[in-house]
Short mmCIF file of C-alpha atoms and ligand atoms in Angstrom, two decimals:
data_model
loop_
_atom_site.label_atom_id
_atom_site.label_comp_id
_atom_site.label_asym_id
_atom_site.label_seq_id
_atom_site.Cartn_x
_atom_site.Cartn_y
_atom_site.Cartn_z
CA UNK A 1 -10.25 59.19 -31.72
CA UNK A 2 -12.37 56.03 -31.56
CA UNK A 3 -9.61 54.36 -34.31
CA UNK A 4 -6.90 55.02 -31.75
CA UNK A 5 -8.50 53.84 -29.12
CA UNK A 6 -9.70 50.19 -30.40
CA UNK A 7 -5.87 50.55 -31.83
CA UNK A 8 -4.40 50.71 -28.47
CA UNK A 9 -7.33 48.18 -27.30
CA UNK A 10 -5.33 46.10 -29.74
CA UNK A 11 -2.14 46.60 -29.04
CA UNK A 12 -2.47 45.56 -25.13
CA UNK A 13 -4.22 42.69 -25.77
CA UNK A 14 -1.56 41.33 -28.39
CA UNK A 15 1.35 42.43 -25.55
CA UNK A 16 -0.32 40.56 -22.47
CA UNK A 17 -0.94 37.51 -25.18
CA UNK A 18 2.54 38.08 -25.67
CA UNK A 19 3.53 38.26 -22.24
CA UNK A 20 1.59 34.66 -20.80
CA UNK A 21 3.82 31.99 -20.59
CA UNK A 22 2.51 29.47 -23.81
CA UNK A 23 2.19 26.16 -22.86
CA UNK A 24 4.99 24.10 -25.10
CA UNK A 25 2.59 22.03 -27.40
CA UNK A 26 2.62 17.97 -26.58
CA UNK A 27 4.85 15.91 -28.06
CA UNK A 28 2.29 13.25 -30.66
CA UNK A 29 1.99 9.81 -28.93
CA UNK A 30 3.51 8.40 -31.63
CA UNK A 31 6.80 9.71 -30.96
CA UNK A 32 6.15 9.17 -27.38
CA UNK A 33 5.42 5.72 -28.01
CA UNK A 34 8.62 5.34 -30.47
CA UNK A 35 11.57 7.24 -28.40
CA UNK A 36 10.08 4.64 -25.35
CA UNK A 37 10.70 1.75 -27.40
CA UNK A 38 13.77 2.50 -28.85
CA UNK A 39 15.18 2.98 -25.19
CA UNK A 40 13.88 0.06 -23.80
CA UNK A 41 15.60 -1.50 -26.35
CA UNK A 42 18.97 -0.02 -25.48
CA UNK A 43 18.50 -0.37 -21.69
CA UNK A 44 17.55 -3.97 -22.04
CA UNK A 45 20.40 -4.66 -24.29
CA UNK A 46 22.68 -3.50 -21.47
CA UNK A 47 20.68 -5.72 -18.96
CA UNK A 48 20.98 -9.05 -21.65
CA UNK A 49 24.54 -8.07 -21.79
CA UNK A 50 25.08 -8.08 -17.89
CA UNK A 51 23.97 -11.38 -17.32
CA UNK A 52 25.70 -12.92 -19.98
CA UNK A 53 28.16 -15.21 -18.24
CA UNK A 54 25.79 -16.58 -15.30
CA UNK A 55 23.42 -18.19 -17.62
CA UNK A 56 21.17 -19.56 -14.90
CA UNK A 57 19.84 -15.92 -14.08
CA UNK A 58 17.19 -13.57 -14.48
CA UNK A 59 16.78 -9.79 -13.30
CA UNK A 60 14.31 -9.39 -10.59
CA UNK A 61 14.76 -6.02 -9.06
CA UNK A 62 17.69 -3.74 -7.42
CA UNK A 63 18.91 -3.73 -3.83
CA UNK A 64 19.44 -0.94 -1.19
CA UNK A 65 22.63 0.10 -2.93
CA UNK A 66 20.96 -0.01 -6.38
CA UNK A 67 22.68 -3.04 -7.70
CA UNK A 68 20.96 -5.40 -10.10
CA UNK A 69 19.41 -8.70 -7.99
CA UNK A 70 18.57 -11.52 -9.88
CA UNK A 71 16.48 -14.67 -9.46
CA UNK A 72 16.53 -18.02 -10.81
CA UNK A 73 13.81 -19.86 -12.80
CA UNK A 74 12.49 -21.22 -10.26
CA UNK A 75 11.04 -17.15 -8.76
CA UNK A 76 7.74 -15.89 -9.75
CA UNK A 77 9.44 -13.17 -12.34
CA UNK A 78 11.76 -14.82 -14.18
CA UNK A 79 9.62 -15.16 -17.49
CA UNK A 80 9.11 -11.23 -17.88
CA UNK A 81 12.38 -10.55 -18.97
CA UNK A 82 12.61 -12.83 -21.79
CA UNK A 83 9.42 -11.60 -22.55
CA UNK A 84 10.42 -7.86 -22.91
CA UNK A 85 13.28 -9.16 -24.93
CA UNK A 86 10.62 -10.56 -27.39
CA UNK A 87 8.57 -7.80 -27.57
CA UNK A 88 11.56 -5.58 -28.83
CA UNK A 89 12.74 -7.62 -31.06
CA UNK A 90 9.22 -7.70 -32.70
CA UNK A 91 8.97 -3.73 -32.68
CA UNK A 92 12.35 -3.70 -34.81
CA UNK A 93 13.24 -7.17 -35.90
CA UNK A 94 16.89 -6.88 -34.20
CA UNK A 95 18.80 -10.45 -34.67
CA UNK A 96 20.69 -9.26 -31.84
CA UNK A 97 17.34 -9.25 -29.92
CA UNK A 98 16.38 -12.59 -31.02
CA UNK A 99 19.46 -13.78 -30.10
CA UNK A 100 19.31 -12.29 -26.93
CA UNK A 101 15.29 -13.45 -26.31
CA UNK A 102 15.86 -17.00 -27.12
CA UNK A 103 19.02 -17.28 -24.71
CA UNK A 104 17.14 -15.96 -21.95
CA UNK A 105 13.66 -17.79 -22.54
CA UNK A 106 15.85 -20.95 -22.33
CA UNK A 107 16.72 -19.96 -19.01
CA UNK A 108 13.31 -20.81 -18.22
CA UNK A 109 12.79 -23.97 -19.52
CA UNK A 110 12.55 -26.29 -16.37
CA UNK A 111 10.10 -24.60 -14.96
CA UNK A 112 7.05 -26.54 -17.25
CA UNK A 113 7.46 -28.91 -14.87
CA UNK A 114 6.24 -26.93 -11.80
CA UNK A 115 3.44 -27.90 -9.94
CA UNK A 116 4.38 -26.36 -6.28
CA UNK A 117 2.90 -22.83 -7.23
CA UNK A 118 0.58 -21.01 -9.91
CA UNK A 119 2.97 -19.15 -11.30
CA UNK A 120 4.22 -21.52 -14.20
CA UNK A 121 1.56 -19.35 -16.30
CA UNK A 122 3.56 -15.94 -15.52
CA UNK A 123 6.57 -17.75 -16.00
CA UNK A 124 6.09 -19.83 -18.96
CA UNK A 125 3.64 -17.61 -21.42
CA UNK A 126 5.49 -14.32 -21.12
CA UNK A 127 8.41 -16.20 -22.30
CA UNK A 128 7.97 -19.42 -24.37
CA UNK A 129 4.24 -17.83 -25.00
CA UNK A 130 6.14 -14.85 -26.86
CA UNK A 131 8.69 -16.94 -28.29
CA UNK A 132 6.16 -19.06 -30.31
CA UNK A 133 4.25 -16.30 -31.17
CA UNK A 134 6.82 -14.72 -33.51
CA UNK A 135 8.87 -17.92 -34.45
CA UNK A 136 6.55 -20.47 -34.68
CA UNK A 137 8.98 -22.97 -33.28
CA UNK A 138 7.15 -25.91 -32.53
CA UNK A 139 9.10 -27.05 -29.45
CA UNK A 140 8.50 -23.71 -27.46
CA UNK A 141 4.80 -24.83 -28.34
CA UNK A 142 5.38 -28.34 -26.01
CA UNK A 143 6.78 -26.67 -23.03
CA UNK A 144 3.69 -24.55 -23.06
CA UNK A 145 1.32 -28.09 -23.31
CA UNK A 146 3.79 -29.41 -20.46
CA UNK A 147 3.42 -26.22 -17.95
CA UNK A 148 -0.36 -26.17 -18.74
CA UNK A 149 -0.46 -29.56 -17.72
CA UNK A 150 1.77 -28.58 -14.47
CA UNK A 151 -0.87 -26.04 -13.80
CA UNK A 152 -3.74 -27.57 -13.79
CA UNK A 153 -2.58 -30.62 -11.27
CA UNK A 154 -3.27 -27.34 -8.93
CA UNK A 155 -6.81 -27.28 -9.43
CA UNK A 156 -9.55 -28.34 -7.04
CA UNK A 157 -12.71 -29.54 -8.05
CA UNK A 158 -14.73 -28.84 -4.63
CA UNK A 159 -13.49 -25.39 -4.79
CA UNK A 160 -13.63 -24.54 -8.70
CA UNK A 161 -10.14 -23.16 -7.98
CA UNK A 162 -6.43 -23.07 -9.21
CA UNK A 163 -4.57 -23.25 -5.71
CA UNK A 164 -2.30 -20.43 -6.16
CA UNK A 165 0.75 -21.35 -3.01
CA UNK A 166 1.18 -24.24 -1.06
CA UNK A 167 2.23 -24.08 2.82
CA UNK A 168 4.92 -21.18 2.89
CA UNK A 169 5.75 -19.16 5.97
CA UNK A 170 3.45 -16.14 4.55
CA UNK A 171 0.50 -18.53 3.88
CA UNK A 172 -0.10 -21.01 6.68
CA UNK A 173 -2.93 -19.67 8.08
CA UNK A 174 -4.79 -20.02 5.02
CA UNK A 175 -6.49 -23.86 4.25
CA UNK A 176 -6.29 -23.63 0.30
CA UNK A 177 -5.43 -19.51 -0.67
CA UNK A 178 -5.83 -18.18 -4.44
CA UNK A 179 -5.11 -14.76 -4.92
CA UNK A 180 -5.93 -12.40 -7.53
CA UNK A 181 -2.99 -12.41 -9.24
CA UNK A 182 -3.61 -15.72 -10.76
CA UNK A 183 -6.25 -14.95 -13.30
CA UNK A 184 -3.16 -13.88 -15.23
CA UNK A 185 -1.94 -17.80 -15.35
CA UNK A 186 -5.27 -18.80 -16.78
CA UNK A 187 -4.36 -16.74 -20.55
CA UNK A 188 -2.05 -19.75 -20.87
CA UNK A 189 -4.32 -22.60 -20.30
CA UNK A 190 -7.13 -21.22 -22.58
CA UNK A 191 -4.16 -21.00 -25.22
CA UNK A 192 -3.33 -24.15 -24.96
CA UNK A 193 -6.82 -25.72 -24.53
CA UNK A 194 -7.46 -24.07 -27.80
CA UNK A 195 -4.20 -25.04 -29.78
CA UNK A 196 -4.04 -28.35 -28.50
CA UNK A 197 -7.85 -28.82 -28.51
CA UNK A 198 -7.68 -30.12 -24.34
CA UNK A 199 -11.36 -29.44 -23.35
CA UNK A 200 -9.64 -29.49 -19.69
CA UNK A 201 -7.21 -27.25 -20.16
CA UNK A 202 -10.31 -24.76 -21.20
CA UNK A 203 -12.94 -26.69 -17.97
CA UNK A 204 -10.49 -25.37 -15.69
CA UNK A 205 -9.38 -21.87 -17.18
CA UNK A 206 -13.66 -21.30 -17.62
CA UNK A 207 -14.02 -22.90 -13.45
CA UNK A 208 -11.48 -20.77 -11.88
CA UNK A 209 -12.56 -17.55 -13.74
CA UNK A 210 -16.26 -17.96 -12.68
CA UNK A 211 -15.25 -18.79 -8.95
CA UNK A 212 -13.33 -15.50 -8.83
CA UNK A 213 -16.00 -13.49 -10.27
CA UNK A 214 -18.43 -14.83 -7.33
CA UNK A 215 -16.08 -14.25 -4.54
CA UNK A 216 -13.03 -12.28 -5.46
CA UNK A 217 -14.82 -9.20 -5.47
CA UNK A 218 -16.73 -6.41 -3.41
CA UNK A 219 -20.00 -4.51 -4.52
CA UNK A 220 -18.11 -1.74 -5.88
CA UNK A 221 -15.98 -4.23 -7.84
CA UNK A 222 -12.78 -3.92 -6.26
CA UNK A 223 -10.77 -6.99 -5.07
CA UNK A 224 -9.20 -8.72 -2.10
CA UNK A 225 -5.96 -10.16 -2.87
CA UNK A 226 -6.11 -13.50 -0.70
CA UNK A 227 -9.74 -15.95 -0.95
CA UNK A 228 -8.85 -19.08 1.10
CA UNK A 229 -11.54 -21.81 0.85
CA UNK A 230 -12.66 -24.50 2.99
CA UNK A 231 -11.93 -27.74 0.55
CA UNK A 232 -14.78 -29.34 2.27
CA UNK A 233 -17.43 -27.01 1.23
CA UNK A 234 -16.09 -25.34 -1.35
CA UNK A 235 -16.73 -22.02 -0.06
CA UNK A 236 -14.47 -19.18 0.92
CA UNK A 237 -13.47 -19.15 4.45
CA UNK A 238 -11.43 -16.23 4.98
CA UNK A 239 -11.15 -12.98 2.79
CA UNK A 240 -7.59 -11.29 3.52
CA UNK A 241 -4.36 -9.38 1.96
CA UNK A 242 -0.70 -10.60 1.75
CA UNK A 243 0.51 -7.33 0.17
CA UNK A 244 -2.03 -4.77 0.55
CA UNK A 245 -2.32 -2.38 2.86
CA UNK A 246 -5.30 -4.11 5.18
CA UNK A 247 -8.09 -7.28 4.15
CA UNK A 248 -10.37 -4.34 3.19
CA UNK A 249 -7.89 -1.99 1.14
CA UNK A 250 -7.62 -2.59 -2.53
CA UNK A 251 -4.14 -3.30 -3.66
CA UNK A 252 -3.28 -1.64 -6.31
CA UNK A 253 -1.49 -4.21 -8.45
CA UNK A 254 -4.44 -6.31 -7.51
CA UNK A 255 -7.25 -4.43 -9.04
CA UNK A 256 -4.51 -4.66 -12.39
CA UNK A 257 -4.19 -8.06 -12.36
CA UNK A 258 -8.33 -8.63 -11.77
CA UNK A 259 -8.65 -6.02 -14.84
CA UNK A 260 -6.16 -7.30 -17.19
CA UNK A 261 -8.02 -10.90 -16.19
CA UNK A 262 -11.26 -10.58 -17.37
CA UNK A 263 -9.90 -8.20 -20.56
CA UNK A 264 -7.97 -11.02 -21.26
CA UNK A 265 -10.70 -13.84 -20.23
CA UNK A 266 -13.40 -11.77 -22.61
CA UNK A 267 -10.36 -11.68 -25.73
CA UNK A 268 -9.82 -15.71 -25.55
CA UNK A 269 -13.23 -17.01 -24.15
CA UNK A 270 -15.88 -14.60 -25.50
CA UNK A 271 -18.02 -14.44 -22.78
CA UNK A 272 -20.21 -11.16 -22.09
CA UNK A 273 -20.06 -11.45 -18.27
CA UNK A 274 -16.44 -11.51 -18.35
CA UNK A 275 -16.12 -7.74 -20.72
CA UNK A 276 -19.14 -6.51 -18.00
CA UNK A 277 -16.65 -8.15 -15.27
CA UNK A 278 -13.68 -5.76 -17.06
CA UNK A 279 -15.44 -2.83 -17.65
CA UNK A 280 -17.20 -2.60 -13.75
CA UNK A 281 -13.30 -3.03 -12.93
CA UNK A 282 -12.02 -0.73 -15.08
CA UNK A 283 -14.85 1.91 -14.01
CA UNK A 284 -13.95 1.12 -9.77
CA UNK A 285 -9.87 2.33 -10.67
CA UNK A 286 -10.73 5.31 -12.91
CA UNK A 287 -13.39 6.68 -10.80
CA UNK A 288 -11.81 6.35 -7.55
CA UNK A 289 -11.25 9.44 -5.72
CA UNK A 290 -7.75 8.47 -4.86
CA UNK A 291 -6.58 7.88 -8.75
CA UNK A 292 -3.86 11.01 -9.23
CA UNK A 293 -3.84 12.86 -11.77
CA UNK A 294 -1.18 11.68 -13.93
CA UNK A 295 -3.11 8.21 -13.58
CA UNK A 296 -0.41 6.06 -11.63
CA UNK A 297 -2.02 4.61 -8.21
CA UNK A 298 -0.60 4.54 -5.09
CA UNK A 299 0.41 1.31 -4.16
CA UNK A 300 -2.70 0.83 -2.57
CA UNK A 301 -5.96 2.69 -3.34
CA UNK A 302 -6.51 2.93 0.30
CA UNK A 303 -2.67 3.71 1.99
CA UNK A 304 -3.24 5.85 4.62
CA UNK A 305 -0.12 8.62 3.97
CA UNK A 306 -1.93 9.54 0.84
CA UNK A 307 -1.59 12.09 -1.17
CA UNK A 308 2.67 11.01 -0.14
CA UNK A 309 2.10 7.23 -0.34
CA UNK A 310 4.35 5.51 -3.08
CA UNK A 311 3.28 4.91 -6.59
CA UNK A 312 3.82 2.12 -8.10
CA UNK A 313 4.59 2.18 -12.14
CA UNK A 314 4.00 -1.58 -11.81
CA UNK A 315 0.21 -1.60 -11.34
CA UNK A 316 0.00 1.64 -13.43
CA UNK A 317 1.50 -0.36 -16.45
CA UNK A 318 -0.81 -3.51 -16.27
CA UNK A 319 -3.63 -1.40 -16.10
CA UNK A 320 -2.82 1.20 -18.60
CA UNK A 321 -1.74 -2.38 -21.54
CA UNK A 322 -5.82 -3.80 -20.34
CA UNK A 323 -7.46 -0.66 -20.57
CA UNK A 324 -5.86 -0.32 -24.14
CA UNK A 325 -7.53 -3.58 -25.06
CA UNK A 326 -10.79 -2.84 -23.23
CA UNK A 327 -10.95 0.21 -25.03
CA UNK A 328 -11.17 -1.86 -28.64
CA UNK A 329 -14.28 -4.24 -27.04
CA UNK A 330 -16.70 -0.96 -25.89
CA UNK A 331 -17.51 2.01 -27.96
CA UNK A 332 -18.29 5.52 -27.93
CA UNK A 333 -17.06 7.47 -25.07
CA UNK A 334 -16.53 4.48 -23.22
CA UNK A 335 -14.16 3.19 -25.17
CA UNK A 336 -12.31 7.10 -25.98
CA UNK A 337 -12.08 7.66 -21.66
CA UNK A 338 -10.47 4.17 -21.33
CA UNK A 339 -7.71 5.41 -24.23
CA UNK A 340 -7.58 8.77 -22.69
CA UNK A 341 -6.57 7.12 -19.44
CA UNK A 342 -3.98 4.22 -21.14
CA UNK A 343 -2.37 7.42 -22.85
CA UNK A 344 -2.11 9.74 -19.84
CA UNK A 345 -0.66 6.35 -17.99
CA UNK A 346 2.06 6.35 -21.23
CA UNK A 347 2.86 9.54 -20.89
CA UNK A 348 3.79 9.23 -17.66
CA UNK A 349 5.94 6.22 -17.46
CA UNK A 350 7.19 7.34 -20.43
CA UNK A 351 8.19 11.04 -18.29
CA UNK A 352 11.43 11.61 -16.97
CA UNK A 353 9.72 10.84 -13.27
CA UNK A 354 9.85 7.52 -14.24
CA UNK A 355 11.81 6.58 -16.89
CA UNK A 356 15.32 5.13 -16.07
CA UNK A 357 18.54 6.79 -17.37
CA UNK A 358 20.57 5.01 -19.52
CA UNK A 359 22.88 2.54 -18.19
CA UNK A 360 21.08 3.23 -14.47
CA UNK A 361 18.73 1.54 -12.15
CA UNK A 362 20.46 -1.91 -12.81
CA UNK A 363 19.32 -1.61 -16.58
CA UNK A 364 15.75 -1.38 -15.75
CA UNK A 365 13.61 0.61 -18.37
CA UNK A 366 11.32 1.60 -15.29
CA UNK A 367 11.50 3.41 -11.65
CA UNK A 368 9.24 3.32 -8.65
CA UNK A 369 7.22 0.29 -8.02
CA UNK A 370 6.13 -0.92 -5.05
CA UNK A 371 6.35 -4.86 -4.59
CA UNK A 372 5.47 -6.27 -1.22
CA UNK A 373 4.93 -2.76 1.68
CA UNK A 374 3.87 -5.06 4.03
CA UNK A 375 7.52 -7.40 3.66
CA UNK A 376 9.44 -4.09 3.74
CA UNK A 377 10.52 -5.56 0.22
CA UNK A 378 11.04 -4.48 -3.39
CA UNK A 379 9.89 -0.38 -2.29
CA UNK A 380 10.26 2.40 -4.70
CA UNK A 381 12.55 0.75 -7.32
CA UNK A 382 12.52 -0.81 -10.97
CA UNK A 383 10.31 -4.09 -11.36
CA UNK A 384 11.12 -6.48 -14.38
CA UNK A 385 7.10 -7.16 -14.48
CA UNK A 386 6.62 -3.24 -14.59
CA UNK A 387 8.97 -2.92 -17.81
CA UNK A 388 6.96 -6.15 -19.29
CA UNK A 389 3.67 -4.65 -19.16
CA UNK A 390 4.56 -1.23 -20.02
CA UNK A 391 7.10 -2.61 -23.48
CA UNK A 392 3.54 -4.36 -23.95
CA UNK A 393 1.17 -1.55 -23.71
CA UNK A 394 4.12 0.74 -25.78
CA UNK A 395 3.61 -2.43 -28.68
CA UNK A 396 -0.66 -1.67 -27.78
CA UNK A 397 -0.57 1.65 -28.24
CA UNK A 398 2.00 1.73 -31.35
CA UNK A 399 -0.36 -1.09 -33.56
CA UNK A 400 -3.02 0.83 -32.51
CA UNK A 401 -2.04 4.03 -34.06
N1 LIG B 1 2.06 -11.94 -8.15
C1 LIG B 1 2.72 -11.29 -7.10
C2 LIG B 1 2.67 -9.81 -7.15
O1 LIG B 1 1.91 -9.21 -7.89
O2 LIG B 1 3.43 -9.21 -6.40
#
């Protein structure tokens, strides 16, 4: 009697086992991280193609009917696309790629010589930065001297700044305004200060770094976006957002570009206050209430239609390639929850939510950023810096493993 009954016992429990749905097991990283790249490459073939015969042009975004809108050199974005170009071809070694990489990087060539905004370093290093990195082509090498030299006719002394835009519509309340967003030009100039041995180059990269760190950011470590300084004194004189939600918020892209900053910063410079400066970032972003789940901010951290504010892939890509690196300078579980977090963030992007389809979203390999709310510009669709950083953190992730 007993027998039966643990029999019976037995057979229940293997037919409600039997009945619960099983969870389908998840598909290893590495494949992940492979079936991403080898679409990106596809998608970004089709996009190299597109643009073939006006070979002054760069993809930028999509408009309101979903067609493809370019930009010329002279645009803030135009060096990410060659740069994705280079990435792929060094994930498979594609001549075709190459081919494709050099023709666009060309297409941003003049712009060494600009000295009306920051953004040469965006423009120039993600491209020509790239291209000498895998070819070793010496005169990609000079236009990255030149544009380091552009860059640095920006900086002021008195301030211990980088002047990040001169008098534009958006900006003219603001005496001398440097933004988050260009720690990111500064990887170039400590590149070059180093390769061409320019102790200035290195002065300035070192200056503007340290007068971020002192008045970029709040006690919890997040940032503003805008710092404008009184040249006189040197000190800041108002604290503000272009493209956040209010001067207080933290802008999602913004805390990604401050991360990805001082990661970078502690990689070429070495200095322990910048990795402390990184990791107190890093730590602000994961442990934020307002982080979801799958890891991809809102577009701010503080939009006030959350939990239905936009995402934006964007910021979720630059943070997800920095935390990848931060993860290799701190150990222990430190270093495992920053790689848990860069892996959810893959898995995401990588997810049919945001993923493009073939052929769609004007060849773009990603959907939903968020580029300027405040504008009423570039909402909800495909970014070419969001498919930079994320082919970037797929080529992370992949020499990790
Ligand atoms: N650097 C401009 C932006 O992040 O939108």
């Amino acid at each position: 009697m007993k027998h039966l009954r643990t029999t019976i016992s037995i057979l229940i429990l293997a037919f409600v086992i039997g009945c619960t749905p099983q969870e389908k097991p998840e598909k290893p990283l590495s494949k992940v991280v492979n079936e991403s790249l080898a679409f990106a490459e596809k998608q970004s073939l089709l996009m190299a193609q597109s643009l073939k015969d006006q070979p002054t042009r760069l993809p930028k975004t999509i408009d309101q009917q979903g067609e493809l809108e370019t930009c010329g050199s002279e645009w803030w974005v135009s060096g990410f696309f060659p740069g994705v170009l280079w990435y792929l071809y060094e994930n498979s070694n594609d001549k075709q790629l190459k081919d494709w990489a050099t023709n666009y990087t060309l297409r941003v060539e003049d712009q060494q010589y600009t000295t009306d905004n920051h953004d040469v370093g965006f423009m120039i290093f993600c491209s020509f930065g790239n291209a000498y990195r895998l070819t070793n082509n010496e005169a990609y090498k000079k236009v990255i001297e030149t544009a380091s030299e552009s860059l640095i006719t920006r900086f002021n002394p008195m301030v211990g700044c980088i002047r990040s835009w001169d008098e534009a519509p958006w900006s003219k309340q603001w005496e001398f305004p440097v933004i988050i967003d260009n720690m990111m030009n500064l990887e170039m100039l400590l590149w070059a200060g180093k390769t061409f041995d320019n102790p200035e180059f290195i002065k300035v990269a070192e200056t503007h770094a340290n007068t971020t760190m002192k008045h970029h950011f709040r006690d919890d470590f997040s940032s503003y976006h805008v710092i404008s300084y009184d040249t006189l004194t040197g000190e800041p004189e108002a604290k503000h957002t272009a493209q956040g939600y209010s001067h207080e918020s933290a802008w999602a892209r913004g805390q990604a570009w401050g991360l990805y900053g001082y990661v970078m910063m502690y990689r070429e410079w070495g200095n322990q206050a910048y990795l402390k400066q990184a990791v107190n970032i890093a730590d602000f972003i994961l442990n934020h209430p307002n982080l979801p789940e799958d890891k991809i901010p809102y577009w701010d951290f503080n939009a006030p239609d959350i939990p239905e504010a936009l995402r934006d892939a964007s910021a979720g890509a630059i943070i997800c390639s920095a935390l990848i690196e931060l993860s290799g300078y701190v150990s222990g579980k430190k270093s495992a929850d920053y790689l848990a977090v860069a892996e959810k963030q893959l898995r995401t992007l990588s997810s049919r939510e945001y993923l493009a389809d073939l052929g769609k979203s004007g060849n773009f390999i990603l959907k939903h950023s968020v580029g300027h709310m405040p504008n009423g510009t570039e909402i909800d669709v495909p970014l070419t810096y969001a498919d930079y950083y994320y082919v970037e953190a797929l080529m992370r992730m992949k020499k990790l493993q």
